[in-house]
Amino acid sequence: MTWLAVVVLVAVGLVWLRSVGVSGTPDCWGQPGCLPEGRGVDPRLMLHLEWSVRTVPLLLSALPVAVAAWAGAALTGAEQERGTVAFAWTQSVSPRRWVAVKWSVAGALLVAGVGPLVWLYVWARSLPYMTESPMNDWTVWLLSAAPGPATPALYLLALTLGAYTGLLLRRSLAALTVSAVAMFGVVKGLPPLIPHLWPTERVFGWEMGAAPAKAWVVSEEALDAEGRAVSMDGCYRESDALIRECVEAKGGVGFETVYHPASHAVPLHLAETALILVLTAALAFAALRLLRRRTP
């Protein structure tokens, strides 16, 4: 019931967010002189932008931490701590069937709730002005993960992580704490891995900032003839010519820019989803192995 209440509350909030954005967008949007200087932007657009690019994505990424804590404490940890699960295992319910039923039911409820929320979020933020907003940056993990399958996958990972921790520790409070901390670590540690999940593109030359518009720049550094990085300390000058002169004096032969173009957004998201599902499957396998060792 708590999960249903959360889903309904967030869904209502997303419908409200869409209405705020629609009502705040002027009919002339996109035409020259639509928002003349001095008139300013409608506060409703600013509210829609703030919630679309910050608050809602942050909420969708924070909820898995709560899911992991719940799964560790209530889904598997509490019954083992009370000893009720041992009685259930003697009543023709095998340990693997017990945990499989719990996971499947909880997982189905999670996906059934998160799926519509992801769709509503995409719908709530799909207003014309969003495509032109510099804050709508696909290279920001919160914005790239929230509107796609990576979000439901992250919830399944949280469920599996929490359930495995509960099976491992057999104490609800300890499982709650460890699950929450571990899932928080996953949420914080996942973004730095994303740019390395798909082949990057490179451009080499003396032009700094050579990546195309809206690209995700992974790295930009000066290299020598052998491909080794050259320190840029003291080379940040008032002109490109002086910067080049400084880098050449240190043995540099150009700048290498490593980046993902905007066309890599979907492959990167799918690769992220695949990584999360692989981690989920690995944890599920580890949990089944744990049960096999502990029970006849």
PDB file of C-alpha atoms in Angstrom:
ATOM      1  CA  MET A   1       0.000   0.000   0.000  1.00  0.00           C
ATOM      2  CA  THR A   2       2.876   2.372   0.741  1.00  0.00           C
ATOM      3  CA  TRP A   3       4.369   1.793  -2.716  1.00  0.00           C
ATOM      4  CA  LEU A   4       0.977   2.376  -4.340  1.00  0.00           C
ATOM      5  CA  ALA A   5       0.597   5.634  -2.431  1.00  0.00           C
ATOM      6  CA  VAL A   6       4.075   6.768  -3.559  1.00  0.00           C
ATOM      7  CA  VAL A   7       3.309   5.923  -7.198  1.00  0.00           C
ATOM      8  CA  VAL A   8      -0.031   7.730  -7.134  1.00  0.00           C
ATOM      9  CA  LEU A   9       1.450  10.779  -5.411  1.00  0.00           C
ATOM     10  CA  VAL A  10       4.341  11.061  -7.884  1.00  0.00           C
ATOM     11  CA  ALA A  11       2.004  10.462 -10.840  1.00  0.00           C
ATOM     12  CA  VAL A  12      -0.322  13.251  -9.715  1.00  0.00           C
ATOM     13  CA  GLY A  13       2.690  15.506  -9.251  1.00  0.00           C
ATOM     14  CA  LEU A  14       3.893  14.782 -12.801  1.00  0.00           C
ATOM     15  CA  VAL A  15       0.464  15.573 -14.266  1.00  0.00           C
ATOM     16  CA  TRP A  16       0.504  18.841 -12.314  1.00  0.00           C
ATOM     17  CA  LEU A  17       4.041  19.552 -13.577  1.00  0.00           C
ATOM     18  CA  ARG A  18       2.926  19.128 -17.175  1.00  0.00           C
ATOM     19  CA  SER A  19       0.001  21.505 -16.651  1.00  0.00           C
ATOM     20  CA  VAL A  20       2.319  24.104 -15.105  1.00  0.00           C
ATOM     21  CA  GLY A  21       4.662  23.937 -18.086  1.00  0.00           C
ATOM     22  CA  VAL A  22       1.856  24.102 -20.659  1.00  0.00           C
ATOM     23  CA  SER A  23       0.166  27.056 -18.977  1.00  0.00           C
ATOM     24  CA  GLY A  24       3.464  28.935 -18.705  1.00  0.00           C
ATOM     25  CA  THR A  25       4.555  28.488 -22.335  1.00  0.00           C
ATOM     26  CA  PRO A  26       3.507  31.446 -24.500  1.00  0.00           C
ATOM     27  CA  ASP A  27       1.706  30.780 -27.789  1.00  0.00           C
ATOM     28  CA  CYS A  28       4.480  32.552 -29.676  1.00  0.00           C
ATOM     29  CA  TRP A  29       7.238  30.318 -28.341  1.00  0.00           C
ATOM     30  CA  GLY A  30      10.014  29.825 -30.871  1.00  0.00           C
ATOM     31  CA  GLN A  31       9.191  32.945 -32.862  1.00  0.00           C
ATOM     32  CA  PRO A  32      11.546  35.964 -32.964  1.00  0.00           C
ATOM     33  CA  GLY A  33      10.817  38.484 -30.227  1.00  0.00           C
ATOM     34  CA  CYS A  34       8.489  36.169 -28.316  1.00  0.00           C
ATOM     35  CA  LEU A  35      10.065  37.094 -24.999  1.00  0.00           C
ATOM     36  CA  PRO A  36      11.322  40.676 -25.414  1.00  0.00           C
ATOM     37  CA  GLU A  37      14.036  41.857 -23.079  1.00  0.00           C
ATOM     38  CA  GLY A  38      12.574  43.250 -19.895  1.00  0.00           C
ATOM     39  CA  ARG A  39       9.473  41.101 -20.000  1.00  0.00           C
ATOM     40  CA  GLY A  40      11.235  38.109 -18.472  1.00  0.00           C
ATOM     41  CA  VAL A  41      10.228  34.453 -18.441  1.00  0.00           C
ATOM     42  CA  ASP A  42       6.982  33.238 -16.926  1.00  0.00           C
ATOM     43  CA  PRO A  43       7.653  31.932 -13.375  1.00  0.00           C
ATOM     44  CA  ARG A  44       5.674  28.813 -14.266  1.00  0.00           C
ATOM     45  CA  LEU A  45       8.282  27.911 -16.877  1.00  0.00           C
ATOM     46  CA  MET A  46      11.042  28.319 -14.317  1.00  0.00           C
ATOM     47  CA  LEU A  47       9.128  26.109 -11.885  1.00  0.00           C
ATOM     48  CA  HIS A  48       8.609  23.486 -14.604  1.00  0.00           C
ATOM     49  CA  LEU A  49      12.290  23.605 -15.537  1.00  0.00           C
ATOM     50  CA  GLU A  50      13.487  23.282 -11.943  1.00  0.00           C
ATOM     51  CA  TRP A  51      11.309  20.253 -11.250  1.00  0.00           C
ATOM     52  CA  SER A  52      11.928  18.646 -14.652  1.00  0.00           C
ATOM     53  CA  VAL A  53      15.719  18.748 -14.597  1.00  0.00           C
ATOM     54  CA  ARG A  54      16.439  18.523 -10.874  1.00  0.00           C
ATOM     55  CA  THR A  55      13.718  17.537  -8.420  1.00  0.00           C
ATOM     56  CA  VAL A  56      11.957  14.682 -10.253  1.00  0.00           C
ATOM     57  CA  PRO A  57      15.144  12.994 -11.574  1.00  0.00           C
ATOM     58  CA  LEU A  58      16.666  13.247  -8.097  1.00  0.00           C
ATOM     59  CA  LEU A  59      13.563  11.669  -6.575  1.00  0.00           C
ATOM     60  CA  LEU A  60      13.526   8.810  -9.090  1.00  0.00           C
ATOM     61  CA  SER A  61      17.189   8.075  -8.373  1.00  0.00           C
ATOM     62  CA  ALA A  62      16.796   8.337  -4.572  1.00  0.00           C
ATOM     63  CA  LEU A  63      13.830   5.986  -4.250  1.00  0.00           C
ATOM     64  CA  PRO A  64      15.933   2.867  -5.090  1.00  0.00           C
ATOM     65  CA  VAL A  65      17.878   3.482  -1.877  1.00  0.00           C
ATOM     66  CA  ALA A  66      14.603   3.235   0.051  1.00  0.00           C
ATOM     67  CA  VAL A  67      13.602   0.137  -1.948  1.00  0.00           C
ATOM     68  CA  ALA A  68      16.894  -1.575  -1.092  1.00  0.00           C
ATOM     69  CA  ALA A  69      16.476  -0.725   2.594  1.00  0.00           C
ATOM     70  CA  TRP A  70      12.923  -2.094   2.590  1.00  0.00           C
ATOM     71  CA  ALA A  71      13.930  -5.274   0.770  1.00  0.00           C
ATOM     72  CA  GLY A  72      16.762  -5.937   3.185  1.00  0.00           C
ATOM     73  CA  ALA A  73      14.704  -5.295   6.306  1.00  0.00           C
ATOM     74  CA  ALA A  74      11.201  -6.490   5.442  1.00  0.00           C
ATOM     75  CA  LEU A  75      11.428  -8.792   2.426  1.00  0.00           C
ATOM     76  CA  THR A  76      14.024 -11.280   3.706  1.00  0.00           C
ATOM     77  CA  GLY A  77      15.748 -10.020   6.843  1.00  0.00           C
ATOM     78  CA  ALA A  78      12.778  -9.814   9.218  1.00  0.00           C
ATOM     79  CA  GLU A  79      11.457 -13.338   8.622  1.00  0.00           C
ATOM     80  CA  GLN A  80      14.887 -14.856   9.171  1.00  0.00           C
ATOM     81  CA  GLU A  81      15.360 -12.824  12.339  1.00  0.00           C
ATOM     82  CA  ARG A  82      11.994 -13.990  13.721  1.00  0.00           C
ATOM     83  CA  GLY A  83      12.579 -17.566  12.619  1.00  0.00           C
ATOM     84  CA  THR A  84       9.270 -17.801  10.752  1.00  0.00           C
ATOM     85  CA  VAL A  85      10.998 -18.619   7.493  1.00  0.00           C
ATOM     86  CA  ALA A  86      12.438 -21.826   8.927  1.00  0.00           C
ATOM     87  CA  PHE A  87       8.910 -23.019   9.701  1.00  0.00           C
ATOM     88  CA  ALA A  88       7.779 -22.153   6.180  1.00  0.00           C
ATOM     89  CA  TRP A  89      10.649 -24.181   4.709  1.00  0.00           C
ATOM     90  CA  THR A  90       9.425 -27.254   6.573  1.00  0.00           C
ATOM     91  CA  GLN A  91       5.912 -26.913   5.117  1.00  0.00           C
ATOM     92  CA  SER A  92       6.684 -28.066   1.557  1.00  0.00           C
ATOM     93  CA  VAL A  93       7.930 -24.616   0.542  1.00  0.00           C
ATOM     94  CA  SER A  94      11.522 -24.849  -0.645  1.00  0.00           C
ATOM     95  CA  PRO A  95      13.882 -21.977   0.205  1.00  0.00           C
ATOM     96  CA  ARG A  96      14.451 -21.189  -3.466  1.00  0.00           C
ATOM     97  CA  ARG A  97      10.724 -21.135  -4.160  1.00  0.00           C
ATOM     98  CA  TRP A  98      10.164 -18.930  -1.124  1.00  0.00           C
ATOM     99  CA  VAL A  99      12.659 -16.308  -2.260  1.00  0.00           C
ATOM    100  CA  ALA A 100      11.634 -16.603  -5.929  1.00  0.00           C
ATOM    101  CA  VAL A 101       7.996 -15.866  -5.127  1.00  0.00           C
ATOM    102  CA  LYS A 102       8.954 -12.891  -2.978  1.00  0.00           C
ATOM    103  CA  TRP A 103      11.250 -11.465  -5.649  1.00  0.00           C
ATOM    104  CA  SER A 104       8.842 -11.992  -8.524  1.00  0.00           C
ATOM    105  CA  VAL A 105       5.875 -10.403  -6.754  1.00  0.00           C
ATOM    106  CA  ALA A 106       7.883  -7.461  -5.409  1.00  0.00           C
ATOM    107  CA  GLY A 107       9.676  -7.000  -8.733  1.00  0.00           C
ATOM    108  CA  ALA A 108       6.426  -7.022 -10.691  1.00  0.00           C
ATOM    109  CA  LEU A 109       4.930  -4.402  -8.385  1.00  0.00           C
ATOM    110  CA  LEU A 110       8.031  -2.218  -8.677  1.00  0.00           C
ATOM    111  CA  VAL A 111       8.165  -2.345 -12.478  1.00  0.00           C
ATOM    112  CA  ALA A 112       4.403  -1.865 -12.746  1.00  0.00           C
ATOM    113  CA  GLY A 113       4.732   1.302 -10.696  1.00  0.00           C
ATOM    114  CA  VAL A 114       7.981   2.740 -12.044  1.00  0.00           C
ATOM    115  CA  GLY A 115       7.176   2.105 -15.717  1.00  0.00           C
ATOM    116  CA  PRO A 116       4.205   4.502 -15.827  1.00  0.00           C
ATOM    117  CA  LEU A 117       6.144   7.062 -13.779  1.00  0.00           C
ATOM    118  CA  VAL A 118       8.952   7.068 -16.343  1.00  0.00           C
ATOM    119  CA  TRP A 119       6.432   7.561 -19.149  1.00  0.00           C
ATOM    120  CA  LEU A 120       4.703  10.355 -17.230  1.00  0.00           C
ATOM    121  CA  TYR A 121       8.037  12.033 -16.581  1.00  0.00           C
ATOM    122  CA  VAL A 122       8.908  11.991 -20.296  1.00  0.00           C
ATOM    123  CA  TRP A 123       5.450  13.390 -21.073  1.00  0.00           C
ATOM    124  CA  ALA A 124       5.657  16.042 -18.329  1.00  0.00           C
ATOM    125  CA  ARG A 125       8.929  17.476 -19.586  1.00  0.00           C
ATOM    126  CA  SER A 126       8.300  17.163 -23.351  1.00  0.00           C
ATOM    127  CA  LEU A 127       7.542  20.816 -23.985  1.00  0.00           C
ATOM    128  CA  PRO A 128       9.055  22.780 -26.911  1.00  0.00           C
ATOM    129  CA  TYR A 129      11.155  25.086 -24.771  1.00  0.00           C
ATOM    130  CA  MET A 130      12.903  22.128 -23.098  1.00  0.00           C
ATOM    131  CA  THR A 131      14.768  21.220 -26.289  1.00  0.00           C
ATOM    132  CA  GLU A 132      16.352  24.681 -26.314  1.00  0.00           C
ATOM    133  CA  SER A 133      17.147  24.872 -22.621  1.00  0.00           C
ATOM    134  CA  PRO A 134      20.859  24.518 -21.776  1.00  0.00           C
ATOM    135  CA  MET A 135      19.797  22.833 -18.534  1.00  0.00           C
ATOM    136  CA  ASN A 136      18.318  19.923 -20.503  1.00  0.00           C
ATOM    137  CA  ASP A 137      21.746  18.298 -20.776  1.00  0.00           C
ATOM    138  CA  TRP A 138      21.814  14.629 -21.806  1.00  0.00           C
ATOM    139  CA  THR A 139      25.322  14.243 -20.379  1.00  0.00           C
ATOM    140  CA  VAL A 140      23.976  14.694 -16.830  1.00  0.00           C
ATOM    141  CA  TRP A 141      23.300  11.226 -15.432  1.00  0.00           C
ATOM    142  CA  LEU A 142      20.098  12.168 -13.617  1.00  0.00           C
ATOM    143  CA  LEU A 143      18.569  13.512 -16.826  1.00  0.00           C
ATOM    144  CA  SER A 144      19.772  10.696 -19.073  1.00  0.00           C
ATOM    145  CA  ALA A 145      18.799   7.812 -16.773  1.00  0.00           C
ATOM    146  CA  ALA A 146      15.382   8.993 -15.600  1.00  0.00           C
ATOM    147  CA  PRO A 147      13.440   8.854 -18.902  1.00  0.00           C
ATOM    148  CA  GLY A 148      14.409   5.336 -19.999  1.00  0.00           C
ATOM    149  CA  PRO A 149      14.622   1.630 -19.079  1.00  0.00           C
ATOM    150  CA  ALA A 150      17.633   2.203 -16.826  1.00  0.00           C
ATOM    151  CA  THR A 151      15.293   3.485 -14.119  1.00  0.00           C
ATOM    152  CA  PRO A 152      13.137   0.325 -13.771  1.00  0.00           C
ATOM    153  CA  ALA A 153      16.342  -1.730 -13.990  1.00  0.00           C
ATOM    154  CA  LEU A 154      17.817   0.296 -11.130  1.00  0.00           C
ATOM    155  CA  TYR A 155      14.773  -0.500  -8.976  1.00  0.00           C
ATOM    156  CA  LEU A 156      15.143  -4.224  -9.703  1.00  0.00           C
ATOM    157  CA  LEU A 157      18.805  -3.985  -8.713  1.00  0.00           C
ATOM    158  CA  ALA A 158      17.809  -2.263  -5.465  1.00  0.00           C
ATOM    159  CA  LEU A 159      15.290  -5.021  -4.725  1.00  0.00           C
ATOM    160  CA  THR A 160      17.799  -7.794  -5.412  1.00  0.00           C
ATOM    161  CA  LEU A 161      20.572  -6.083  -3.480  1.00  0.00           C
ATOM    162  CA  GLY A 162      18.344  -5.597  -0.460  1.00  0.00           C
ATOM    163  CA  ALA A 163      16.977  -9.148  -0.586  1.00  0.00           C
ATOM    164  CA  TYR A 164      20.458 -10.640  -0.867  1.00  0.00           C
ATOM    165  CA  THR A 165      21.710  -8.530   2.044  1.00  0.00           C
ATOM    166  CA  GLY A 166      18.775  -9.694   4.163  1.00  0.00           C
ATOM    167  CA  LEU A 167      19.538 -13.322   3.370  1.00  0.00           C
ATOM    168  CA  LEU A 168      23.200 -12.800   4.139  1.00  0.00           C
ATOM    169  CA  LEU A 169      22.902 -10.904   7.440  1.00  0.00           C
ATOM    170  CA  ARG A 170      19.630 -12.401   8.776  1.00  0.00           C
ATOM    171  CA  ARG A 171      19.002  -9.252  10.824  1.00  0.00           C
ATOM    172  CA  SER A 172      16.476  -6.680   9.678  1.00  0.00           C
ATOM    173  CA  LEU A 173      18.145  -3.564  11.114  1.00  0.00           C
ATOM    174  CA  ALA A 174      21.607  -4.536   9.910  1.00  0.00           C
ATOM    175  CA  ALA A 175      20.239  -5.486   6.489  1.00  0.00           C
ATOM    176  CA  LEU A 176      18.351  -2.193   6.235  1.00  0.00           C
ATOM    177  CA  THR A 177      21.471  -0.172   6.976  1.00  0.00           C
ATOM    178  CA  VAL A 178      23.861  -2.138   4.776  1.00  0.00           C
ATOM    179  CA  SER A 179      21.383  -2.288   1.874  1.00  0.00           C
ATOM    180  CA  ALA A 180      20.739   1.451   1.953  1.00  0.00           C
ATOM    181  CA  VAL A 181      24.445   2.309   2.131  1.00  0.00           C
ATOM    182  CA  ALA A 182      25.329  -0.166  -0.633  1.00  0.00           C
ATOM    183  CA  MET A 183      22.574   1.108  -2.939  1.00  0.00           C
ATOM    184  CA  PHE A 184      23.601   4.682  -2.283  1.00  0.00           C
ATOM    185  CA  GLY A 185      27.108   3.666  -3.321  1.00  0.00           C
ATOM    186  CA  VAL A 186      25.715   2.168  -6.543  1.00  0.00           C
ATOM    187  CA  VAL A 187      23.763   5.337  -7.359  1.00  0.00           C
ATOM    188  CA  LYS A 188      26.843   7.488  -6.742  1.00  0.00           C
ATOM    189  CA  GLY A 189      29.320   5.128  -8.394  1.00  0.00           C
ATOM    190  CA  LEU A 190      27.379   4.338 -11.556  1.00  0.00           C
ATOM    191  CA  PRO A 191      27.609   7.731 -13.377  1.00  0.00           C
ATOM    192  CA  PRO A 192      31.433   7.746 -13.732  1.00  0.00           C
ATOM    193  CA  LEU A 193      31.225   4.349 -15.470  1.00  0.00           C
ATOM    194  CA  ILE A 194      28.680   5.386 -18.098  1.00  0.00           C
ATOM    195  CA  PRO A 195      31.012   7.125 -20.619  1.00  0.00           C
ATOM    196  CA  HIS A 196      33.194   3.990 -20.717  1.00  0.00           C
ATOM    197  CA  LEU A 197      30.365   1.631 -21.693  1.00  0.00           C
ATOM    198  CA  TRP A 198      30.410   2.608 -25.369  1.00  0.00           C
ATOM    199  CA  PRO A 199      33.277   3.372 -27.782  1.00  0.00           C
ATOM    200  CA  THR A 200      34.211   7.037 -27.797  1.00  0.00           C
ATOM    201  CA  GLU A 201      35.210   9.257 -30.690  1.00  0.00           C
ATOM    202  CA  ARG A 202      38.410  11.292 -30.849  1.00  0.00           C
ATOM    203  CA  VAL A 203      39.617  14.425 -32.557  1.00  0.00           C
ATOM    204  CA  PHE A 204      43.252  15.543 -32.565  1.00  0.00           C
ATOM    205  CA  GLY A 205      44.706  18.907 -33.433  1.00  0.00           C
ATOM    206  CA  TRP A 206      45.547  22.298 -32.044  1.00  0.00           C
ATOM    207  CA  GLU A 207      41.957  23.415 -31.605  1.00  0.00           C
ATOM    208  CA  MET A 208      40.719  23.276 -28.033  1.00  0.00           C
ATOM    209  CA  GLY A 209      37.038  22.542 -27.561  1.00  0.00           C
ATOM    210  CA  ALA A 210      36.890  20.730 -30.895  1.00  0.00           C
ATOM    211  CA  ALA A 211      34.056  18.407 -29.872  1.00  0.00           C
ATOM    212  CA  PRO A 212      30.734  19.007 -31.674  1.00  0.00           C
ATOM    213  CA  ALA A 213      27.835  20.804 -30.025  1.00  0.00           C
ATOM    214  CA  LYS A 214      26.042  18.928 -27.239  1.00  0.00           C
ATOM    215  CA  ALA A 215      28.803  16.318 -27.103  1.00  0.00           C
ATOM    216  CA  TRP A 216      29.805  14.622 -23.871  1.00  0.00           C
ATOM    217  CA  VAL A 217      33.500  15.482 -23.512  1.00  0.00           C
ATOM    218  CA  VAL A 218      35.175  12.648 -21.609  1.00  0.00           C
ATOM    219  CA  SER A 219      38.675  14.113 -21.656  1.00  0.00           C
ATOM    220  CA  GLU A 220      40.715  16.834 -23.336  1.00  0.00           C
ATOM    221  CA  GLU A 221      44.466  16.948 -22.894  1.00  0.00           C
ATOM    222  CA  ALA A 222      47.700  17.859 -24.639  1.00  0.00           C
ATOM    223  CA  LEU A 223      49.807  14.963 -25.931  1.00  0.00           C
ATOM    224  CA  ASP A 224      53.414  14.592 -27.007  1.00  0.00           C
ATOM    225  CA  ALA A 225      54.650  12.689 -30.083  1.00  0.00           C
ATOM    226  CA  GLU A 226      54.533   9.392 -28.173  1.00  0.00           C
ATOM    227  CA  GLY A 227      50.950   9.880 -27.021  1.00  0.00           C
ATOM    228  CA  ARG A 228      51.785  10.774 -23.436  1.00  0.00           C
ATOM    229  CA  ALA A 229      49.915  13.505 -21.597  1.00  0.00           C
ATOM    230  CA  VAL A 230      51.630  16.879 -21.327  1.00  0.00           C
ATOM    231  CA  SER A 231      51.017  19.018 -18.249  1.00  0.00           C
ATOM    232  CA  MET A 232      49.045  22.184 -18.935  1.00  0.00           C
ATOM    233  CA  ASP A 233      50.271  23.927 -15.789  1.00  0.00           C
ATOM    234  CA  GLY A 234      51.103  27.520 -16.617  1.00  0.00           C
ATOM    235  CA  CYS A 235      49.782  27.244 -20.167  1.00  0.00           C
ATOM    236  CA  TYR A 236      46.383  28.846 -19.690  1.00  0.00           C
ATOM    237  CA  ARG A 237      46.941  32.141 -21.489  1.00  0.00           C
ATOM    238  CA  GLU A 238      44.822  34.876 -23.046  1.00  0.00           C
ATOM    239  CA  SER A 239      45.000  33.502 -26.596  1.00  0.00           C
ATOM    240  CA  ASP A 240      45.082  30.128 -28.360  1.00  0.00           C
ATOM    241  CA  ALA A 241      48.403  31.045 -29.985  1.00  0.00           C
ATOM    242  CA  LEU A 242      50.077  31.580 -26.621  1.00  0.00           C
ATOM    243  CA  ILE A 243      48.588  28.348 -25.276  1.00  0.00           C
ATOM    244  CA  ARG A 244      49.958  26.451 -28.273  1.00  0.00           C
ATOM    245  CA  GLU A 245      53.361  28.051 -27.861  1.00  0.00           C
ATOM    246  CA  CYS A 246      53.461  27.009 -24.200  1.00  0.00           C
ATOM    247  CA  VAL A 247      52.396  23.428 -24.951  1.00  0.00           C
ATOM    248  CA  GLU A 248      54.920  23.092 -27.793  1.00  0.00           C
ATOM    249  CA  ALA A 249      57.662  24.257 -25.434  1.00  0.00           C
ATOM    250  CA  LYS A 250      56.804  21.279 -23.231  1.00  0.00           C
ATOM    251  CA  GLY A 251      56.966  18.832 -26.134  1.00  0.00           C
ATOM    252  CA  GLY A 252      53.267  18.770 -26.983  1.00  0.00           C
ATOM    253  CA  VAL A 253      52.158  18.158 -30.558  1.00  0.00           C
ATOM    254  CA  GLY A 254      48.433  18.809 -30.179  1.00  0.00           C
ATOM    255  CA  PHE A 255      45.267  18.344 -28.153  1.00  0.00           C
ATOM    256  CA  GLU A 256      43.265  15.128 -28.062  1.00  0.00           C
ATOM    257  CA  THR A 257      39.564  15.465 -27.329  1.00  0.00           C
ATOM    258  CA  VAL A 258      37.733  12.259 -26.393  1.00  0.00           C
ATOM    259  CA  TYR A 259      33.954  12.592 -26.540  1.00  0.00           C
ATOM    260  CA  HIS A 260      30.556  11.025 -27.133  1.00  0.00           C
ATOM    261  CA  PRO A 261      28.421  12.789 -29.747  1.00  0.00           C
ATOM    262  CA  ALA A 262      24.741  13.298 -29.042  1.00  0.00           C
ATOM    263  CA  SER A 263      23.978  10.261 -31.232  1.00  0.00           C
ATOM    264  CA  HIS A 264      25.529   8.058 -28.521  1.00  0.00           C
ATOM    265  CA  ALA A 265      22.824   8.953 -25.996  1.00  0.00           C
ATOM    266  CA  VAL A 266      20.641   5.924 -26.732  1.00  0.00           C
ATOM    267  CA  PRO A 267      23.482   3.348 -26.986  1.00  0.00           C
ATOM    268  CA  LEU A 268      24.957   4.603 -23.726  1.00  0.00           C
ATOM    269  CA  HIS A 269      21.596   4.376 -22.003  1.00  0.00           C
ATOM    270  CA  LEU A 270      21.018   0.837 -23.253  1.00  0.00           C
ATOM    271  CA  ALA A 271      24.538  -0.164 -22.212  1.00  0.00           C
ATOM    272  CA  GLU A 272      23.871   1.274 -18.753  1.00  0.00           C
ATOM    273  CA  THR A 273      20.628  -0.694 -18.543  1.00  0.00           C
ATOM    274  CA  ALA A 274      22.440  -3.885 -19.569  1.00  0.00           C
ATOM    275  CA  LEU A 275      25.110  -3.317 -16.907  1.00  0.00           C
ATOM    276  CA  ILE A 276      22.478  -2.855 -14.202  1.00  0.00           C
ATOM    277  CA  LEU A 277      20.634  -6.015 -15.283  1.00  0.00           C
ATOM    278  CA  VAL A 278      23.877  -8.008 -15.285  1.00  0.00           C
ATOM    279  CA  LEU A 279      24.582  -6.858 -11.718  1.00  0.00           C
ATOM    280  CA  THR A 280      21.019  -7.802 -10.762  1.00  0.00           C
ATOM    281  CA  ALA A 281      21.382 -11.276 -12.253  1.00  0.00           C
ATOM    282  CA  ALA A 282      24.738 -11.766 -10.492  1.00  0.00           C
ATOM    283  CA  LEU A 283      23.217 -10.856  -7.114  1.00  0.00           C
ATOM    284  CA  ALA A 284      20.235 -13.144  -7.712  1.00  0.00           C
ATOM    285  CA  PHE A 285      22.593 -16.017  -8.574  1.00  0.00           C
ATOM    286  CA  ALA A 286      24.659 -15.309  -5.453  1.00  0.00           C
ATOM    287  CA  ALA A 287      21.506 -15.360  -3.317  1.00  0.00           C
ATOM    288  CA  LEU A 288      20.428 -18.732  -4.710  1.00  0.00           C
ATOM    289  CA  ARG A 289      23.890 -20.141  -4.065  1.00  0.00           C
ATOM    290  CA  LEU A 290      23.718 -18.818  -0.517  1.00  0.00           C
ATOM    291  CA  LEU A 291      20.396 -20.543   0.076  1.00  0.00           C
ATOM    292  CA  ARG A 292      21.714 -23.785  -1.417  1.00  0.00           C
ATOM    293  CA  ARG A 293      24.628 -23.808   1.019  1.00  0.00           C
ATOM    294  CA  ARG A 294      22.489 -23.032   4.041  1.00  0.00           C
ATOM    295  CA  THR A 295      19.639 -25.467   3.424  1.00  0.00           C
ATOM    296  CA  PRO A 296      19.534 -29.167   2.564  1.00  0.00           C
TER     297      PRO A 296
END
